[in-house]
Structure formats: C-alpha cells, structure tokens
mmCIF file of C-alpha atoms in Angstrom:
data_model
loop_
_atom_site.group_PDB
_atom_site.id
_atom_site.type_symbol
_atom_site.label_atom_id
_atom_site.label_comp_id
_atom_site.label_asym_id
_atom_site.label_seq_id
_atom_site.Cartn_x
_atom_site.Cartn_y
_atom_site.Cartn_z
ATOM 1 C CA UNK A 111 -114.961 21.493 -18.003
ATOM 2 C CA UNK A 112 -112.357 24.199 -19.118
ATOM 3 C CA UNK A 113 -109.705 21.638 -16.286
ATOM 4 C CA UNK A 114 -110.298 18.694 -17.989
ATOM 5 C CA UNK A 115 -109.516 20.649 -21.317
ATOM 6 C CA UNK A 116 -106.615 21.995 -19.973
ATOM 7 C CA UNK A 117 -105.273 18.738 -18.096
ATOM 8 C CA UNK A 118 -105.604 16.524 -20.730
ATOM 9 C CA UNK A 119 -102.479 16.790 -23.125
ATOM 10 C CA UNK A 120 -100.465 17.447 -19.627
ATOM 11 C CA UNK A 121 -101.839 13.952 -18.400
ATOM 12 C CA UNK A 122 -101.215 11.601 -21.403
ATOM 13 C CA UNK A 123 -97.722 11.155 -21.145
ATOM 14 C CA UNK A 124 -97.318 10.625 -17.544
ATOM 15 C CA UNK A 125 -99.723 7.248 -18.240
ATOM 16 C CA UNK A 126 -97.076 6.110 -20.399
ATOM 17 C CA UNK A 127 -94.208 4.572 -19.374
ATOM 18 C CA UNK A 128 -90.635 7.467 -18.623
ATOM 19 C CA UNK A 129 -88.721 8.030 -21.788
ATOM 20 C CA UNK A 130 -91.106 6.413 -24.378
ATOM 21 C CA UNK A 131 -91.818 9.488 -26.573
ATOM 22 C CA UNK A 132 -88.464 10.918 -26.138
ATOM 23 C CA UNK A 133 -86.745 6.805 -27.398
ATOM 24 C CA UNK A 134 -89.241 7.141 -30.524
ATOM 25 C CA UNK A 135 -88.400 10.380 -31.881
ATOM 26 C CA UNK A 136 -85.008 10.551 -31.422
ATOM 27 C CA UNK A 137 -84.674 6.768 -32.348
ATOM 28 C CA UNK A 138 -86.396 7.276 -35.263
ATOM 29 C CA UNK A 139 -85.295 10.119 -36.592
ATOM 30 C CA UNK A 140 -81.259 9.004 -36.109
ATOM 31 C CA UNK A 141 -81.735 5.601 -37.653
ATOM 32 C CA UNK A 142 -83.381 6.722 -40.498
ATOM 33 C CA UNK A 143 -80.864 9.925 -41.437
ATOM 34 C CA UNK A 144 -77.445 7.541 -40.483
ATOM 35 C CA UNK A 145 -78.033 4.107 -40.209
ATOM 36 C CA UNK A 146 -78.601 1.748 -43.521
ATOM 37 C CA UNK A 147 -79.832 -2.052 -42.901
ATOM 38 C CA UNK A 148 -77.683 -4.614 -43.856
ATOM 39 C CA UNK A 149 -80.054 -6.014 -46.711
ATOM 40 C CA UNK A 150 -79.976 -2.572 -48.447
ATOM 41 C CA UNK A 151 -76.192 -2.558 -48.828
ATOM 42 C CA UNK A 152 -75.734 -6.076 -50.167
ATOM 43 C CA UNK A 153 -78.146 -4.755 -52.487
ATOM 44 C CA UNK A 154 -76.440 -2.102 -53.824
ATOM 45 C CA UNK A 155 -73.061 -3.748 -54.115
ATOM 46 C CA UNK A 156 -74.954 -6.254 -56.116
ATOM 47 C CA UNK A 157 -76.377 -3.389 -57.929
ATOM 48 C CA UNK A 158 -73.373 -2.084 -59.049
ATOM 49 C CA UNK A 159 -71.008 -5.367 -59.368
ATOM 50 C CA UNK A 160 -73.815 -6.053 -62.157
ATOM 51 C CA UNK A 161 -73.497 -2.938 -63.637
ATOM 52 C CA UNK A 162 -69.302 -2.597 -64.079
ATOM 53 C CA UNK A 163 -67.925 -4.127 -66.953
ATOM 54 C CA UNK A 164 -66.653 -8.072 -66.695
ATOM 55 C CA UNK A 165 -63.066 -8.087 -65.303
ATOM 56 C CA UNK A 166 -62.608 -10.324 -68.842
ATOM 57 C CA UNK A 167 -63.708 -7.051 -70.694
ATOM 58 C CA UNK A 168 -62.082 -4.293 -69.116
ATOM 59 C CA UNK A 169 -58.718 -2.783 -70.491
ATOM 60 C CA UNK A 170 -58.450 -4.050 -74.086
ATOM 61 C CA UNK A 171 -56.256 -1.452 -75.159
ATOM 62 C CA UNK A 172 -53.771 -2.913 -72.590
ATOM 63 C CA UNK A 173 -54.476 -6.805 -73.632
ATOM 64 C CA UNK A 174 -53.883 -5.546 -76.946
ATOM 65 C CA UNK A 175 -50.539 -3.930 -75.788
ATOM 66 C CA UNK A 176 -49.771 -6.751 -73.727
ATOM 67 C CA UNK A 177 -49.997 -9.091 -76.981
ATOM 68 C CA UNK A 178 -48.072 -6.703 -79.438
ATOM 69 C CA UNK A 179 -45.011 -6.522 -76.613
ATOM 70 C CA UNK A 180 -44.816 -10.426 -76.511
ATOM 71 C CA UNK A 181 -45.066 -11.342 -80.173
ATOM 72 C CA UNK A 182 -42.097 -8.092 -80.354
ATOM 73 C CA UNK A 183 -39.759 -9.643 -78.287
ATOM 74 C CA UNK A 184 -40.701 -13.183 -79.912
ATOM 75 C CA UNK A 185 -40.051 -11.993 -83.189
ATOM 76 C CA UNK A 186 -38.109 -9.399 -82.883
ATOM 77 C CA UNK A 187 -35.888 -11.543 -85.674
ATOM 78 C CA UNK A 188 -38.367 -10.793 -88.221
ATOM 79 C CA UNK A 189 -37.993 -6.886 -88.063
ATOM 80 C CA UNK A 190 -36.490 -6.461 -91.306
ATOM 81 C CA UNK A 191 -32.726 -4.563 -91.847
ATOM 82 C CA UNK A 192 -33.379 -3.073 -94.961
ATOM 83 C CA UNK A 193 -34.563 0.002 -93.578
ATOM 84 C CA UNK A 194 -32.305 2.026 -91.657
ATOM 85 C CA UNK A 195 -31.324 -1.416 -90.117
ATOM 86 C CA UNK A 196 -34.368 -1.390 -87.640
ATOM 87 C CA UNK A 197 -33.713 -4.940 -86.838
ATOM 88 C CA UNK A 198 -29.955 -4.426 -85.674
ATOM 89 C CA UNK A 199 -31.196 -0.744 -83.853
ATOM 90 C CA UNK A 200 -34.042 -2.738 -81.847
ATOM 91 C CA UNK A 201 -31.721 -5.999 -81.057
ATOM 92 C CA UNK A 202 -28.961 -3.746 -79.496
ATOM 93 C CA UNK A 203 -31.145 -2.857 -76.812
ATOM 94 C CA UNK A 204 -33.456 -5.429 -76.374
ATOM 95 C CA UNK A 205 -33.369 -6.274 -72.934
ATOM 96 C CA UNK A 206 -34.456 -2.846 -72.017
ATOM 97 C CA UNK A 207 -37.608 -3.595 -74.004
ATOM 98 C CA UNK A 208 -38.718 -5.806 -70.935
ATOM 99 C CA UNK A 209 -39.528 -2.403 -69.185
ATOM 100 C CA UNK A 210 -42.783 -2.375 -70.402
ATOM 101 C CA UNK A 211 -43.943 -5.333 -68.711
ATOM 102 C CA UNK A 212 -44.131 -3.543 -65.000
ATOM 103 C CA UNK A 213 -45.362 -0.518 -66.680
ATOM 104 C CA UNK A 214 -48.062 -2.901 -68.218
ATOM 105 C CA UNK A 215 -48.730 -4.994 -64.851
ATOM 106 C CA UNK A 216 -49.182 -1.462 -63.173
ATOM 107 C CA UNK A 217 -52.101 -0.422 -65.605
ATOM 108 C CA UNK A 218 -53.920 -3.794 -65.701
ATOM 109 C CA UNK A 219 -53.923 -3.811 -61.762
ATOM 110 C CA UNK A 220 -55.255 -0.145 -62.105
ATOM 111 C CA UNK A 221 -58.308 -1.310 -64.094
ATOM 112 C CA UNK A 222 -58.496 -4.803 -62.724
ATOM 113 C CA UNK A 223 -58.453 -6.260 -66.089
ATOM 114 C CA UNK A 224 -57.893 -10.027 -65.732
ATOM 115 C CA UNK A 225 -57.171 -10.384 -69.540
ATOM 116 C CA UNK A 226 -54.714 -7.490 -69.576
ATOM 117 C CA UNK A 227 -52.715 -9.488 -66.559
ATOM 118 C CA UNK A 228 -53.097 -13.102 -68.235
ATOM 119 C CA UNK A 229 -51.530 -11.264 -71.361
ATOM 120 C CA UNK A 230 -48.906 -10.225 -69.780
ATOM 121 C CA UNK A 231 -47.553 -13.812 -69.248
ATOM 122 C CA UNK A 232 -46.531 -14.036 -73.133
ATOM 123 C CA UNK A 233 -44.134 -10.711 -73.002
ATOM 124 C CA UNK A 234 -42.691 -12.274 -69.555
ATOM 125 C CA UNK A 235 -42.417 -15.377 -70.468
ATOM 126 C CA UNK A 236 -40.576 -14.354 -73.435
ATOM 127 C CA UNK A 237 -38.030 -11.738 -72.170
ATOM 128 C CA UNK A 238 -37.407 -14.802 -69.234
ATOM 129 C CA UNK A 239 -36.719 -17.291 -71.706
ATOM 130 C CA UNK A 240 -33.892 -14.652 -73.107
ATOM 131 C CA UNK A 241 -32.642 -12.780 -70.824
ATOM 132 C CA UNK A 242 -33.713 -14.782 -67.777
ATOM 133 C CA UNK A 243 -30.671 -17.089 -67.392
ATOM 134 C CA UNK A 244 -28.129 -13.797 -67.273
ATOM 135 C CA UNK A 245 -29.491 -13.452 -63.736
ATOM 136 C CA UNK A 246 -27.804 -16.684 -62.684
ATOM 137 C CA UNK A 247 -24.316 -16.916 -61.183
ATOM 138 C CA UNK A 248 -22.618 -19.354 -63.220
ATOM 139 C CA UNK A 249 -18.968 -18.766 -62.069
ATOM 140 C CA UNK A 250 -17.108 -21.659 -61.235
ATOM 141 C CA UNK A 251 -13.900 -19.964 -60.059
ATOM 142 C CA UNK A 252 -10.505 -20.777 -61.092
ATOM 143 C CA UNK A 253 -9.095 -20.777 -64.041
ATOM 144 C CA UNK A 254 -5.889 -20.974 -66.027
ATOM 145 C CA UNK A 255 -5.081 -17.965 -67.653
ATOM 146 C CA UNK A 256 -7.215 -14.417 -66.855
ATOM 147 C CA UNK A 257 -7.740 -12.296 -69.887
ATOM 148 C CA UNK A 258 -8.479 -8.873 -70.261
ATOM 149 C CA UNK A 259 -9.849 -6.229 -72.973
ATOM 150 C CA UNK A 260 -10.514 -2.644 -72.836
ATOM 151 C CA UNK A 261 -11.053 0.297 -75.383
ATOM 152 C CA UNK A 262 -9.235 2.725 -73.338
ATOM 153 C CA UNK A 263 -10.642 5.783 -75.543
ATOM 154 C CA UNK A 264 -8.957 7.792 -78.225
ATOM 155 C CA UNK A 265 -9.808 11.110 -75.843
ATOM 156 C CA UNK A 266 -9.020 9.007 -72.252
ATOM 157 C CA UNK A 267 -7.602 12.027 -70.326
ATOM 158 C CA UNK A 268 -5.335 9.485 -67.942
ATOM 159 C CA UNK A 269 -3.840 6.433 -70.246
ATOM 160 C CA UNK A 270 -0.597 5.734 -67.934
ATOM 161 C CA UNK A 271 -3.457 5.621 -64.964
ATOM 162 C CA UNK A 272 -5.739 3.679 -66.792
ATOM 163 C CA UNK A 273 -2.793 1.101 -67.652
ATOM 164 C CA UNK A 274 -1.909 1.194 -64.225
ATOM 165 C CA UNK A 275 -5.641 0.061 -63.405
ATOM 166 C CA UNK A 276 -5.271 -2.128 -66.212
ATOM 167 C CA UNK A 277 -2.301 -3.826 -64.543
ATOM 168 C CA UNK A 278 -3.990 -4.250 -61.105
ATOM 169 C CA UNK A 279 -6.433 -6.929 -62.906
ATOM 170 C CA UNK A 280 -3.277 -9.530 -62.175
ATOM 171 C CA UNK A 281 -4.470 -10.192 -66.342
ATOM 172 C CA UNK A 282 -1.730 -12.379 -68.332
ATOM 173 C CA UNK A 283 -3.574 -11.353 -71.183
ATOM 174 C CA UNK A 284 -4.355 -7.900 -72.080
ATOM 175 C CA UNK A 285 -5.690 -6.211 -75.300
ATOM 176 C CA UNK A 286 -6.465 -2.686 -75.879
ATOM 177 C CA UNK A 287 -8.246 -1.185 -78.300
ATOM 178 C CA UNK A 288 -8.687 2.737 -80.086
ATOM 179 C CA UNK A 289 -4.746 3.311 -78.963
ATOM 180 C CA UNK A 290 -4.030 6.884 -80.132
ATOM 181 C CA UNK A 291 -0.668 7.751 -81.893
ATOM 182 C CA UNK A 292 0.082 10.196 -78.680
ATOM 183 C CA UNK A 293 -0.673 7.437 -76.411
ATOM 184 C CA UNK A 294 0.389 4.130 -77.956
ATOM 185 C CA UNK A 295 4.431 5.010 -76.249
ATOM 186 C CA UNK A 296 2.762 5.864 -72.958
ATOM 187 C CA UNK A 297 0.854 2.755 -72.772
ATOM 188 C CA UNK A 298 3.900 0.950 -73.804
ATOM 189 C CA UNK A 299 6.076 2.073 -70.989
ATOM 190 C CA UNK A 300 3.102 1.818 -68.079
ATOM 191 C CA UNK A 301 2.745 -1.833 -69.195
ATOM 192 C CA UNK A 302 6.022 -2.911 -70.117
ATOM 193 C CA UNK A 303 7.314 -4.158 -66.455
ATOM 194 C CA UNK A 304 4.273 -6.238 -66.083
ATOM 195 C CA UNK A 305 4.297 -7.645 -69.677
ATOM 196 C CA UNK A 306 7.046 -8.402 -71.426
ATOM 197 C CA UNK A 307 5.576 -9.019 -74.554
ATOM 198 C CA UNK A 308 3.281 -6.863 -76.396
ATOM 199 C CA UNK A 309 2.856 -6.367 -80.172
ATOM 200 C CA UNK A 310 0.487 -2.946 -81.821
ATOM 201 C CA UNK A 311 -1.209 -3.073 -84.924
ATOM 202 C CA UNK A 312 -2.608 -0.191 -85.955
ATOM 203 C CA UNK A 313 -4.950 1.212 -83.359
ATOM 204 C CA UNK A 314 -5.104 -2.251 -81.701
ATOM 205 C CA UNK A 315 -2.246 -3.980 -79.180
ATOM 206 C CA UNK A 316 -2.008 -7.231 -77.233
ATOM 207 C CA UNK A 317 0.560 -7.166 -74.104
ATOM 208 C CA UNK A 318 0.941 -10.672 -72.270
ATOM 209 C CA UNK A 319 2.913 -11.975 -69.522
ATOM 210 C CA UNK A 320 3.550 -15.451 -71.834
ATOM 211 C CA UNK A 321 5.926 -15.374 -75.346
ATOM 212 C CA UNK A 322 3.644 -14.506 -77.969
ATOM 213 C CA UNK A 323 4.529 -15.305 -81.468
ATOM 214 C CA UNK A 324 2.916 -14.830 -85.144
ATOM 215 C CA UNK A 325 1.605 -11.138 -84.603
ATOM 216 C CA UNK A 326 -0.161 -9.830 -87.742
ATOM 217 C CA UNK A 327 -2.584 -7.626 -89.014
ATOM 218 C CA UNK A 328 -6.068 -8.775 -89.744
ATOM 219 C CA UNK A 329 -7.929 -7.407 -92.589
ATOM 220 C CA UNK A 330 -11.559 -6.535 -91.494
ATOM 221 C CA UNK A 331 -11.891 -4.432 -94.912
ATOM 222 C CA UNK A 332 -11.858 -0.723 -93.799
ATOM 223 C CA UNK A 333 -10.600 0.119 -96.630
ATOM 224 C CA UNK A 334 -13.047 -0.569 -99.889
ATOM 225 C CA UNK A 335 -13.172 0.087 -103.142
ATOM 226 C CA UNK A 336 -10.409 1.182 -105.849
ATOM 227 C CA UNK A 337 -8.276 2.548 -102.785
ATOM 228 C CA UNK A 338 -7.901 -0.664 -101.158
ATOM 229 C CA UNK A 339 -7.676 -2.069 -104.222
ATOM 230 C CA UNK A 340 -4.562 -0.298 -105.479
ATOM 231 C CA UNK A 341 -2.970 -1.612 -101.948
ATOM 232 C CA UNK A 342 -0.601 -4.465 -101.794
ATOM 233 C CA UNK A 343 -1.751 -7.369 -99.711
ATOM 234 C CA UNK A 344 0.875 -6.825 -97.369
ATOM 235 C CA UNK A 345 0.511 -3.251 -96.323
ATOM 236 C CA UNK A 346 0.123 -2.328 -93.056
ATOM 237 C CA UNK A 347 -2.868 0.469 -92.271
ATOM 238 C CA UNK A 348 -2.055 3.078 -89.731
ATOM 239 C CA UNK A 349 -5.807 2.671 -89.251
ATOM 240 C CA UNK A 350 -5.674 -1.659 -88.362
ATOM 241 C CA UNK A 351 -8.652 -2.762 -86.347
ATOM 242 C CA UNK A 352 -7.330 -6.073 -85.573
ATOM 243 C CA UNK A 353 -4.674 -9.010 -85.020
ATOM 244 C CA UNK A 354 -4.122 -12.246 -84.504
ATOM 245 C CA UNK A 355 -1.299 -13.699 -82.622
ATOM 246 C CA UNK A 356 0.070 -16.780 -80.382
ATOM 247 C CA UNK A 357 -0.170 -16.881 -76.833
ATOM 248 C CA UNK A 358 2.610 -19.648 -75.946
ATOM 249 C CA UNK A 359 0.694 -21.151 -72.374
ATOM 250 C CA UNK A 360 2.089 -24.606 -70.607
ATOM 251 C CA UNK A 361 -1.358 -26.613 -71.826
ATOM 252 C CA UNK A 362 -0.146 -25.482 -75.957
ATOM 253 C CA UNK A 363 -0.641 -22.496 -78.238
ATOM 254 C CA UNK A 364 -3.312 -19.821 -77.807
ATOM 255 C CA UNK A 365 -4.455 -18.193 -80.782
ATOM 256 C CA UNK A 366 -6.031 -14.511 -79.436
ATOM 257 C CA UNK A 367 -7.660 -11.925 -81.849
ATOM 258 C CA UNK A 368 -7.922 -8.138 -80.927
ATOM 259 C CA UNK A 369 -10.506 -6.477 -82.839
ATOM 260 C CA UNK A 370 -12.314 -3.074 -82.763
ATOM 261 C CA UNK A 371 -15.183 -2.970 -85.124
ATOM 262 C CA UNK A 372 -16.446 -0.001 -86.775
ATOM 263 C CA UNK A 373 -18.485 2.474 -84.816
ATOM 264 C CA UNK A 374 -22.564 2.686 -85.481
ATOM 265 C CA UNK A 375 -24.464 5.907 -85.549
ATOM 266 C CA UNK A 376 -27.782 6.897 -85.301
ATOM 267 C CA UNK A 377 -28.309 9.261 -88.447
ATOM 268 C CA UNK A 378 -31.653 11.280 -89.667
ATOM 269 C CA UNK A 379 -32.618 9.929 -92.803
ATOM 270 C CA UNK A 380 -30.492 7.016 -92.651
ATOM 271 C CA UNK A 381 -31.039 5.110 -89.743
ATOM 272 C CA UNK A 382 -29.159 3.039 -87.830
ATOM 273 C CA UNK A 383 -25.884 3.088 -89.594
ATOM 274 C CA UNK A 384 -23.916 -0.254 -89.242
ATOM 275 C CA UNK A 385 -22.110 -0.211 -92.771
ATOM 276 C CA UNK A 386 -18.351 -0.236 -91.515
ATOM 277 C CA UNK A 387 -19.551 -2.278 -88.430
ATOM 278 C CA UNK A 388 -21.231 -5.166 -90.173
ATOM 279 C CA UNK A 389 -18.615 -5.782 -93.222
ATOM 280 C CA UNK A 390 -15.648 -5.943 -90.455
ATOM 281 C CA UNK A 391 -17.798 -8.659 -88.631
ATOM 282 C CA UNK A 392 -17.905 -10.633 -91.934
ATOM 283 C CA UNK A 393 -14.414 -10.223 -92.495
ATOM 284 C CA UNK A 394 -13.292 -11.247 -88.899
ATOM 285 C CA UNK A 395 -15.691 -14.109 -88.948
ATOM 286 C CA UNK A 396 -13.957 -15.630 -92.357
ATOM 287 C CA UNK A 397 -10.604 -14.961 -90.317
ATOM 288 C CA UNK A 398 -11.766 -16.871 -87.220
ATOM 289 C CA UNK A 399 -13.290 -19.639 -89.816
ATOM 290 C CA UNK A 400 -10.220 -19.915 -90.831
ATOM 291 C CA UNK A 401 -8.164 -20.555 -88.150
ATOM 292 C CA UNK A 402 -6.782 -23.862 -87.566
ATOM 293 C CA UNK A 403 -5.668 -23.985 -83.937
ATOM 294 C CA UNK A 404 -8.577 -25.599 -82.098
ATOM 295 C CA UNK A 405 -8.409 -22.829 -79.219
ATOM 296 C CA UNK A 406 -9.440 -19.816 -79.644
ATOM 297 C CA UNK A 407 -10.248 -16.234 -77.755
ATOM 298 C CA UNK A 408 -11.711 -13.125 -79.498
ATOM 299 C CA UNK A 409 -10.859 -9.721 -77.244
ATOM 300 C CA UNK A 410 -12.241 -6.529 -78.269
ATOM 301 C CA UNK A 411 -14.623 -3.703 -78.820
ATOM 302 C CA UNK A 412 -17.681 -5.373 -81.624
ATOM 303 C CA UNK A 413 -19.898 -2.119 -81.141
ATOM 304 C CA UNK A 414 -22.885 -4.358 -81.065
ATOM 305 C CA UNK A 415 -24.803 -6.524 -78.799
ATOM 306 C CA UNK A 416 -24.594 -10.270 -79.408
ATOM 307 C CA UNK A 417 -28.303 -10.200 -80.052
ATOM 308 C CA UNK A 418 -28.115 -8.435 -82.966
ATOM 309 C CA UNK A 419 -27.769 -10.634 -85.853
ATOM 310 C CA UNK A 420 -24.341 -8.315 -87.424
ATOM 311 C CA UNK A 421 -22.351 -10.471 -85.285
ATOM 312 C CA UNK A 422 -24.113 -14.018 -85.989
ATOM 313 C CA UNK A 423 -20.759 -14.951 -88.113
ATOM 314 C CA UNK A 424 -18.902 -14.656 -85.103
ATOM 315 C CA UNK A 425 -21.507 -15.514 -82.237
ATOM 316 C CA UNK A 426 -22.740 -18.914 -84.207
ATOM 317 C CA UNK A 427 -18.696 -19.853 -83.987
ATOM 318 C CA UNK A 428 -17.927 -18.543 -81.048
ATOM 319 C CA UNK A 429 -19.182 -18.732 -77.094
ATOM 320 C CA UNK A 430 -19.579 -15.781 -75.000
ATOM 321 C CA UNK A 431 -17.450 -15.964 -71.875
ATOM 322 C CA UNK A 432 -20.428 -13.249 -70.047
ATOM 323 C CA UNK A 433 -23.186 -15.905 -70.972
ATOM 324 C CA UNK A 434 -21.515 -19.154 -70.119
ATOM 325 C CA UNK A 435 -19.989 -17.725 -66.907
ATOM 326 C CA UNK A 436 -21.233 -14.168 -66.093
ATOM 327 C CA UNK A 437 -23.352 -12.917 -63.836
ATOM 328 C CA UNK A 438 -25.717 -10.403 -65.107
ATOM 329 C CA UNK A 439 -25.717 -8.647 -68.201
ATOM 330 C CA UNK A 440 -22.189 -6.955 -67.546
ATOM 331 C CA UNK A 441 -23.333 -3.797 -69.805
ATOM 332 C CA UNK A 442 -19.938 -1.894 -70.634
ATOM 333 C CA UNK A 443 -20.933 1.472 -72.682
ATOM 334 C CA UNK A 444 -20.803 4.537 -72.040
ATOM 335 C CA UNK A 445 -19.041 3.653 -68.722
ATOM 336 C CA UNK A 446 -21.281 5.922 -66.628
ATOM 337 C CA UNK A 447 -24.244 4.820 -67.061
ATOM 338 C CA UNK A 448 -23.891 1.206 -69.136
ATOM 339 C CA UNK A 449 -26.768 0.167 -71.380
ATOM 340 C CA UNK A 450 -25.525 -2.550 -73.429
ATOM 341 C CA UNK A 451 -22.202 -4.801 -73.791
ATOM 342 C CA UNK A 452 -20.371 -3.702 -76.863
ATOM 343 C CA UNK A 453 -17.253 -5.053 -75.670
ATOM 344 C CA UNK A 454 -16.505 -9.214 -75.710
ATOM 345 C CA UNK A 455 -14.755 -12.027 -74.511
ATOM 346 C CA UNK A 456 -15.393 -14.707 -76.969
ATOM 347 C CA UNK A 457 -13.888 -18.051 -77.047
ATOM 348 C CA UNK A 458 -13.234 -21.878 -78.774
ATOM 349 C CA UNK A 459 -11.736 -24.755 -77.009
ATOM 350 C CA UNK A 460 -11.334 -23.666 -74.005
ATOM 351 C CA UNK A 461 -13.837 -23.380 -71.502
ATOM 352 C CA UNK A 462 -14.999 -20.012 -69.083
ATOM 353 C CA UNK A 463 -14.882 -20.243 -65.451
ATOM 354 C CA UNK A 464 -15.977 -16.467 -64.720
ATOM 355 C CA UNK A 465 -16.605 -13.503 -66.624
ATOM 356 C CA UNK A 466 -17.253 -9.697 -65.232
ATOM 357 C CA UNK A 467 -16.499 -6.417 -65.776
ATOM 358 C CA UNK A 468 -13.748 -4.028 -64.075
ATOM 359 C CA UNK A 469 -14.447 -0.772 -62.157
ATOM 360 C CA UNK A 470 -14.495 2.925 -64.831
ATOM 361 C CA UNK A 471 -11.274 4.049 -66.356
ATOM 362 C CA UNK A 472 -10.407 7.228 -68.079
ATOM 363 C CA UNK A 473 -12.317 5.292 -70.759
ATOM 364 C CA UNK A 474 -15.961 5.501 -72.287
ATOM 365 C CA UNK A 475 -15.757 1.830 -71.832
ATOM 366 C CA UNK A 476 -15.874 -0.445 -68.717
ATOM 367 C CA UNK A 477 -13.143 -3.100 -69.303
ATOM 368 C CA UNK A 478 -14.192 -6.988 -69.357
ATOM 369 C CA UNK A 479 -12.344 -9.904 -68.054
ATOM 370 C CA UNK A 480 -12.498 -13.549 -68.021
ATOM 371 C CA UNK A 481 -11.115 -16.523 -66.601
ATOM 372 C CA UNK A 482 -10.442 -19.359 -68.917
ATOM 373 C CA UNK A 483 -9.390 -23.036 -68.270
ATOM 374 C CA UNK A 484 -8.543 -25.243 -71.215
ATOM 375 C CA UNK A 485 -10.444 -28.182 -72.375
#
C-alpha cells in the first residue's frame, strides 16, 4: 500500500511520451509572455488608424499658413505704400519670401497632413511663376558692345585697384557711380589708357572706348523746394546723380544714362524710407520718355529691386538685361553676402545676349555687365 502511494507520481510521467511536460510548460509560458498572433496586431493597427485624426484634418494651422503665404506672394501688389511704404519694403526682397515653402513642406511631412502639402502647391506655384524662369540660362553669347556699371563706394579703400578690375572686364562701356571728390582724379588716371573718353557729372562718370558726344547732367530732382527753385536751369550740382550721353558705335548712336538713385533706409517710426529714391525714379523715367533715339541703355545703381513698383516708370519702358539674358538672380548688395540686385542694366532697341555679375571690388557693390547686340 504505502509503494503504490509512493510510486505513483514517480510513474506517471514515464507513461507519457520524453519531453511532453517539459514542451508544454515552457511552450506555454514563452508564447504567451513574447509572442503576439498575427490577428491581434492587425487589430490593433486598425484600432489605432481609426482612432488618429484623418490625414485631411491634421495640421490646419499649417494649411492655413500654407494659404496666407500663397495669396502673399500673389498679391503682394495689393500691400498698400502708404504706410511706411510696406509694399516697396516687402517687394525688395521678395524672392526670399519663397523660404517658407521648405520650412512649410518640412512641418506638413512632420504631421502627415495631406491638406497642409496640397496647400503648399499655391505658394509654389506662385513664387515659380515669378521667380522660376531666373533659374534658366538664357545667354546666347556674343554680342556687339559689352557694358559695364559699378558703384565703386564713396569709402572703397582701393579705387585705382578696383578700376584696374574694372578694366580687366575688356568693357567698351563703363559707368561708375558714388565717385568721391578724392577719388574722381584717381579713377581718371587708372582708366584713362583703356578709355579715351570719359565725361563726370557730379558723383556719376561714363568712360568708353568709342567717341561719346552730348554729355549732360540729368535732373532726377535732389534738390526740392524753394532751394532748387532759386537755381538756374542750367546749374550744375556737385551732388548730380545722373547723365545722359552718346555712345558713337559702327551700327549708329547709343544713347547711355548713368544714374544713382537715392539711398532707402529702414527708420523706426517711419518705415521704409524711399522719398529721395522714388521722386528720382519719376524724374529719370520722364527723361528716358523723352528720349528720341530709338536705342537705349540705362547703367547704374536704382537702390531697389525691379519688383518693387518705385521703379515701374522705368521697368514698364525699359527691359532688364539680367531677366532677358541672365542666369540667376545676379543679387549685387552688400557684396559679401548679396540679397537683392540694386544695381541695373536696362535697355531699348537693342537686344541682350548675356548678363552677369563680376567678382567683389573694394566696393559694397558687385559690378554688373552685359552684352548687347543691336536690333
């Protein structure tokens, strides 16, 4: 009796078959705590794909965004001038508004918000339509006559090495702008051997390699009010801005302006202050309106972007040698570290081949160039 007690529990297992109560435990036990079936998985993914918030839904803050940025840069026209000249402020650096877009696409991808991304097409879209065709080469190569213009800087440490840069262009037009009375005779002698022919007005010069003829002053009204008033017409300003003369070339005369518009400041309380700026474009636009030879180039330093609506007397006469044969924006200020093109090579009658800028000089400014055939 007391063996068959004691036997018993020692005698079941080795009926069943080697390793059956060892596989159950352990198989058990491990595929419960690690293991998850398939089924229970899908389930949960299901679970929780129900529960997120529609990919239409998420990231309305960015849609919204997304919206504001396209209708900006689609209207950016409307933004009215008549407070601290927003408008003109905005327009000068435009482009750079197109920033937001990747910053945009980043956070939409970040919440996987299909309406945030699909809003995004109006800002891009946009900024494409105006800014897109800059990124095309459309240099033909050639050309009859190169020109050249530069603000070499009131405070440019090096102005016989900046002409001497200057005269490396192989330019047979050149025009200078903000010459300094200590460095107008310096510039004069660097530049003389490689053109014979240069006339100054004021703080503005044009030096060519072809006769030039009918040099004057142009008025761009710097001087307002009962002081220019009280001046004769003819009078000649130390402080001239611009000229006009006659480039003699083999295909006919050349009429070429020289200009330096007023500077533009950013000033608390004011704004954006274009005042001198914008009342010199009007006046050189009613000189350029004015002129009767049929070709025409504009050199010079407008202190404002040809988007901003200052310059639309000039721009809606006038083509811009960087759009019709650039490549890129060709930003020229401050020369370090360009952010917009201030400085232009517009033109009449005569058609650009290539337009692009020229490596830093003892300047602020880059210098720009073009190459021009005639029509």
């Amino acid at each position: 009796m007391t063996s068959t007690i004691t036997n018993a529990p020692t005698d079941a297992p080795t009926d069943a078959p080697a390793g059956t109560g060892t596989g159950t435990g352990t198989g058990t036990g491990t595929g419960t705590g690690t293991g998850t079936p398939p089924w229970h998985s899908a389930l949960r993914r299901a679970k929780h794909a129900c529960t997120r918030p529609d990919p239409w839904k998420r990231g309305p803050l960015l849609t919204a965004l997304a919206l504001l940025l396209g209708l900006f840069l689609l209207l950016h026209g409307w933004i009215p001038n008549r407070v601290g000249n927003l408008g003109s402020l905005v327009e000068t650096f435009l482009p750079w508004f197109g920033l937001f877009v990747p910053v945009l696409l980043a956070g939409a991808l970040w919440r996987r918000s299909a309406a945030a991304l699909c809003a995004l097409l109006l800002p891009l879209t946009v900024w494409l339509n105006l800014f897109g065709g800059l990124f095309v080469d459309k240099s033909h190569g050639g050309g009859d006559l190169t020109v050249v213009s530069h603000n070499v800087g009131a405070e440019n440490p090096d102005p016989a090495g900046t002409a001497r840069d200057l005269v490396a262009s192989g330019a047979e037009v050149l025009a200078l702008e903000e010459i300094s009375a200590e460095a107008k005779p310096l510039y004069e002698k660097a530049l003389a051997k490689a053109y014979p022919h240069h006339t100054v007005q004021g703080t503005v010069g044009l030096w060519s390699k072809l006769p030039l003829s009918d040099a004057r002053p142009v008025d761009t009204e710097q001087d307002v009010g009962p002081l220019g008033d009280a001046k004769p017409a003819d009078a000649v300003l130390a402080d001239t801005r611009a000229l006009r003369a006659t480039v003699a070339t083999d295909q006919g005369p050349l009429a070429v302006y020289v200009a330096h518009l007023g500077s533009v400041r950013v000033v608390p309380g004011e704004g954006f202050a274009t005042g001198h700026r914008d009342r010199g474009a009007r006046a050189l636009a009613k000189s350029v309106a004015a002129e009767r030879n049929e070709r025409v180039v504009l050199l010079g330093d407008m202190n404002g972007t040809l988007d901003d609506r200052a310059l639309a007397g000039l721009t809606s006469r006038l083509d811009s040698a960087q759009e019709k044969a650039g490549d890129g924006f060709g930003f020229t200020w401050p020369a370090k570290f360009p952010v917009a093109r201030i400085d232009q090579i517009l033109v009449r009658g005569v058609q650009p081949q290539a337009a692009w800028t020229l490596p830093a000089t003892g300047s602020d400014h880059l210098p720009v160039a073009a190459a021009i055939d005639y029509r």
